Amino acid sequence: MKQGLRAVVALGAIVASVTGVQAQEAEVSANVALTTNYVYRGITQTDDGPAIQGGFDVSYGGWYGGTWASSVDFGDDTTMEIDFYGGYAGSITETISYDVGAIYYAYPDSPDIGGGQQDFYEIYGGLSKSFGGVLDAGFSVAYSPEFYGETGESLYYLGSLSYAAGENVSVDFTYGVSSFEENMNQDYQDYSAGATYSCPKTGLDLGLTYYGTTALMDNTSTLVFSVGKSM
C-alpha cells in the first residue's frame, strides 16, 4: 500500500478508536467450510482439488482479530495454510465504512522454495459504501514488503460489489490487480462472480463462484462450489 494512503486510513482508525469508545462486550464467532477448490486471487491453492477450511474471530468494539486455516496442495510437502490477522473497522458516515489491519500467512510444514520462505505478511486498508442497504461497493489495497517466496514488494488492489438479491441470497463480483515491484512481468488480474444462499432452516451457506485470471502465461478459470456454516 502506498505510504500516503496507509497513513490516512490508519489515522482514521486512531481517531475513531479514541473518540468513539463505548462499553461493549467481546464477540466470538467461528466458521467452517468445505469447498471444491481453494482459489486465492484467481489461482488455485489445492491443485484444483477440494479443501476444508475454518476459523475463529474475536471482536471488541471496532477492534478484531482471528485465525483462519485451509488445506493446500502446492505439489510439495506443504499441506496447510494458517492465517493470523487483526485490525480495526469503523464508520466515517452512516453509509461509508473503513477497515485497516494486517495479516500473516503461515505454511507450517512448507519447505523453502529456491531459498525463499513461503510465509509472508500484508498490511491492508479499505473503504466501502452502502447504497440503500441493498448494494455495497468496496475498494481495498494490500501491501507486502516481501511477498510469497521472498519475491519482493507487492501490491494488491481489489474492487468489489455485493448485491442483496433477496432475504437469503447475495450476488458478489470482484476484480483484483496484483502488482509486483521487482518483476512487472508477473503482474496479472483476477476476477470472480458468484452467489451465496443462506438456508434459514439449516444455517448453511451454499456458494457457487466463477473465478478467472488475465495476463498470466496460462490464464485460468474455474467454477467452485462451497458449503459452510458460521457460528
Coordinates of C-alpha atoms in Angstrom, one line a residue:
M1 CA 0.0 0.0 0.0
K2 CA 1.3 3.4 -0.8
Q3 CA 2.6 5.3 2.3
G4 CA 0.1 8.2 2.0
L5 CA -3.0 6.0 1.8
R6 CA -1.8 3.9 4.7
A7 CA -1.2 6.9 6.8
V8 CA -4.6 8.4 6.1
V9 CA -6.5 5.2 6.8
A10 CA -4.5 4.5 9.9
L11 CA -5.1 8.0 11.2
G12 CA -8.9 7.5 10.7
A13 CA -8.7 4.3 12.8
I14 CA -6.9 6.0 15.6
V15 CA -9.3 9.0 15.7
A16 CA -12.3 6.7 15.7
S17 CA -11.0 4.4 18.4
V18 CA -10.3 7.4 20.7
T19 CA -13.4 9.4 20.2
G20 CA -15.9 6.5 19.8
V21 CA -15.1 4.4 22.9
Q22 CA -18.2 2.7 24.2
A23 CA -18.7 -0.1 26.7
Q24 CA -19.1 -3.3 24.7
E25 CA -18.7 -7.0 25.2
A26 CA -16.3 -9.1 23.2
E27 CA -18.0 -11.2 20.5
V28 CA -16.6 -14.6 19.4
S29 CA -17.6 -16.4 16.2
A30 CA -16.4 -19.4 14.3
N31 CA -16.8 -20.7 10.7
V32 CA -16.2 -23.9 8.9
A33 CA -16.5 -24.8 5.2
L34 CA -15.9 -27.4 2.5
T35 CA -15.1 -26.2 -1.0
T36 CA -14.4 -28.0 -4.3
N37 CA -11.3 -25.7 -4.8
Y38 CA -9.4 -23.1 -2.7
V39 CA -8.8 -20.2 -5.0
Y40 CA -6.6 -17.2 -3.8
R41 CA -6.6 -14.2 -6.1
G42 CA -7.6 -16.3 -9.0
I43 CA -5.0 -19.1 -8.5
T44 CA -5.8 -22.5 -7.1
Q45 CA -4.1 -23.4 -3.8
T46 CA -5.2 -27.0 -3.9
D47 CA -4.2 -28.1 -7.4
D48 CA -7.8 -27.8 -8.4
G49 CA -8.8 -30.2 -5.6
P50 CA -11.2 -29.8 -2.6
A51 CA -10.3 -28.1 0.7
I52 CA -11.5 -28.0 4.2
Q53 CA -11.4 -24.6 5.9
G54 CA -12.3 -23.0 9.2
G55 CA -11.5 -20.1 11.6
F56 CA -12.2 -18.2 14.7
D57 CA -12.8 -14.4 15.2
V58 CA -12.9 -12.2 18.2
S59 CA -14.2 -8.5 18.1
Y60 CA -14.4 -5.8 20.7
G61 CA -15.9 -2.5 19.6
G62 CA -14.2 -1.8 16.3
W63 CA -11.1 -4.0 17.1
Y64 CA -10.9 -7.5 15.8
G65 CA -8.6 -10.4 15.5
G66 CA -8.7 -14.0 14.4
T67 CA -7.2 -17.0 12.7
W68 CA -8.2 -19.0 9.6
A69 CA -6.8 -22.2 8.1
S70 CA -7.2 -24.2 5.0
S71 CA -5.8 -27.4 3.5
V72 CA -3.5 -26.7 0.5
D73 CA -1.6 -28.6 -2.2
F74 CA 1.4 -26.9 -3.8
G75 CA 2.9 -30.1 -5.2
D76 CA 5.5 -30.2 -2.4
D77 CA 5.3 -31.2 1.3
T78 CA 3.0 -28.2 2.2
T79 CA -0.4 -29.4 3.4
M80 CA -1.8 -26.3 5.3
E81 CA -2.1 -22.6 5.4
I82 CA -2.8 -20.8 8.7
D83 CA -3.6 -17.1 8.7
F84 CA -3.4 -14.7 11.6
Y85 CA -5.0 -11.3 11.3
G86 CA -6.1 -8.2 13.3
G87 CA -7.3 -4.7 12.7
Y88 CA -9.8 -2.0 13.3
A89 CA -13.1 -1.4 11.4
G90 CA -15.3 1.7 11.8
S91 CA -17.7 4.1 10.1
I92 CA -17.0 7.5 8.6
T93 CA -20.6 8.2 7.9
E94 CA -23.8 6.2 8.0
T95 CA -23.1 4.7 4.6
I96 CA -19.2 4.8 4.4
S97 CA -17.0 2.5 6.5
Y98 CA -13.3 1.6 6.6
D99 CA -11.1 -1.3 7.7
V100 CA -7.4 -1.4 8.4
G101 CA -5.2 -4.2 9.6
A102 CA -2.5 -6.8 9.0
I103 CA -2.5 -10.5 8.1
Y104 CA 0.3 -13.1 8.4
Y105 CA 0.1 -16.1 6.0
A106 CA 1.9 -19.1 7.6
Y107 CA 2.7 -22.5 6.0
P108 CA 4.0 -24.6 9.0
D109 CA 5.1 -27.6 7.1
S110 CA 6.4 -25.9 3.9
P111 CA 9.9 -26.3 2.5
D112 CA 11.9 -23.4 1.3
I113 CA 11.4 -22.7 -2.4
G114 CA 14.6 -21.6 -4.2
G115 CA 16.0 -20.5 -0.8
G116 CA 12.9 -18.3 -0.1
Q117 CA 10.4 -18.7 2.8
Q118 CA 6.8 -19.2 1.8
D119 CA 5.5 -17.3 4.9
F120 CA 4.7 -13.6 4.4
Y121 CA 2.5 -10.8 5.7
E122 CA 0.5 -7.9 4.3
I123 CA -0.8 -4.6 5.6
Y124 CA -4.2 -3.7 4.2
G125 CA -6.8 -0.8 4.2
G126 CA -10.1 -0.4 2.6
L127 CA -13.2 1.7 2.2
S128 CA -16.8 0.6 1.4
K129 CA -20.1 2.3 0.7
S130 CA -23.6 1.1 1.2
F131 CA -26.4 2.1 -1.2
G132 CA -29.8 1.7 0.4
G133 CA -28.6 -1.4 2.3
V134 CA -29.0 -3.4 -0.9
L135 CA -25.8 -2.7 -2.8
D136 CA -22.4 -2.4 -1.3
A137 CA -19.3 -1.3 -3.1
G138 CA -15.7 -1.5 -1.8
F139 CA -12.1 -0.9 -2.6
S140 CA -9.0 -2.1 -0.8
V141 CA -5.3 -2.2 -1.1
A142 CA -2.9 -4.7 0.4
Y143 CA 0.9 -4.2 0.6
S144 CA 3.6 -6.8 1.4
P145 CA 7.3 -5.8 1.7
E146 CA 8.3 -9.4 0.9
F147 CA 5.6 -11.5 -0.8
Y148 CA 5.3 -15.3 -1.0
G149 CA 8.6 -17.0 -1.7
E150 CA 10.6 -13.8 -0.8
T151 CA 9.8 -12.4 -4.3
G152 CA 9.9 -8.8 -3.2
E153 CA 7.4 -6.0 -2.7
S154 CA 3.8 -6.5 -3.9
L155 CA 0.6 -4.5 -4.1
Y156 CA -2.9 -5.9 -4.5
Y157 CA -5.8 -3.7 -5.5
L158 CA -9.3 -5.1 -5.1
G159 CA -12.7 -3.7 -6.1
S160 CA -15.9 -5.4 -5.1
L161 CA -19.7 -5.2 -5.5
S162 CA -22.2 -7.1 -3.4
Y163 CA -25.9 -7.1 -4.1
A164 CA -28.6 -8.5 -1.8
A165 CA -30.8 -10.2 -4.3
G166 CA -33.3 -11.5 -1.7
E167 CA -33.6 -12.1 2.0
N168 CA -31.2 -15.0 1.9
V169 CA -29.4 -14.5 -1.4
S170 CA -26.4 -12.3 -2.2
V171 CA -24.6 -11.8 -5.5
D172 CA -20.9 -10.8 -5.5
F173 CA -18.4 -9.5 -8.0
T174 CA -14.7 -8.8 -7.6
Y175 CA -11.8 -7.5 -9.7
G176 CA -8.3 -7.6 -8.4
V177 CA -4.9 -6.4 -9.7
S178 CA -1.6 -8.0 -8.5
S179 CA 1.4 -5.8 -8.9
F180 CA 5.0 -7.0 -8.2
E181 CA 7.6 -4.2 -7.9
E182 CA 10.6 -6.3 -8.7
N183 CA 9.2 -8.2 -11.7
M184 CA 6.4 -6.5 -13.6
N185 CA 6.2 -9.5 -15.9
Q186 CA 4.4 -11.3 -13.1
D187 CA 1.6 -8.7 -12.8
Y188 CA -1.8 -10.1 -13.5
Q189 CA -5.6 -9.5 -12.9
D190 CA -8.2 -11.8 -11.4
Y191 CA -12.0 -11.6 -11.2
S192 CA -14.9 -13.5 -9.7
A193 CA -18.7 -13.6 -9.9
G194 CA -20.8 -15.7 -7.5
A195 CA -23.9 -16.1 -5.5
T196 CA -24.5 -17.3 -1.9
Y197 CA -27.7 -18.8 -0.5
S198 CA -28.1 -18.8 3.3
C199 CA -30.5 -21.6 4.2
P200 CA -32.7 -20.4 7.1
K201 CA -33.6 -23.9 8.2
T202 CA -30.1 -25.4 8.4
G203 CA -28.0 -22.3 8.8
L204 CA -25.8 -23.5 5.9
D205 CA -24.3 -21.1 3.4
L206 CA -24.2 -22.6 -0.1
G207 CA -22.0 -20.8 -2.6
L208 CA -21.2 -21.0 -6.3
T209 CA -18.5 -18.8 -7.7
Y210 CA -16.7 -18.5 -11.0
Y211 CA -13.0 -17.4 -10.8
G212 CA -10.8 -16.3 -13.7
T213 CA -7.5 -14.6 -14.4
T214 CA -6.0 -12.5 -17.2
A215 CA -2.4 -11.5 -18.2
L216 CA -0.9 -14.8 -17.0
M217 CA 1.0 -17.2 -19.2
D218 CA -1.7 -19.8 -18.6
N219 CA -4.9 -17.9 -17.9
T220 CA -7.2 -20.0 -15.8
S221 CA -10.9 -20.2 -14.9
T222 CA -12.8 -22.4 -12.6
L223 CA -16.2 -22.9 -11.1
V224 CA -16.2 -23.5 -7.3
F225 CA -19.0 -24.8 -5.1
S226 CA -18.8 -24.4 -1.3
V227 CA -20.9 -25.2 1.7
G228 CA -20.2 -23.5 5.0
K229 CA -21.6 -22.5 8.4
S230 CA -20.9 -19.6 10.7
M231 CA -21.5 -19.9 14.4

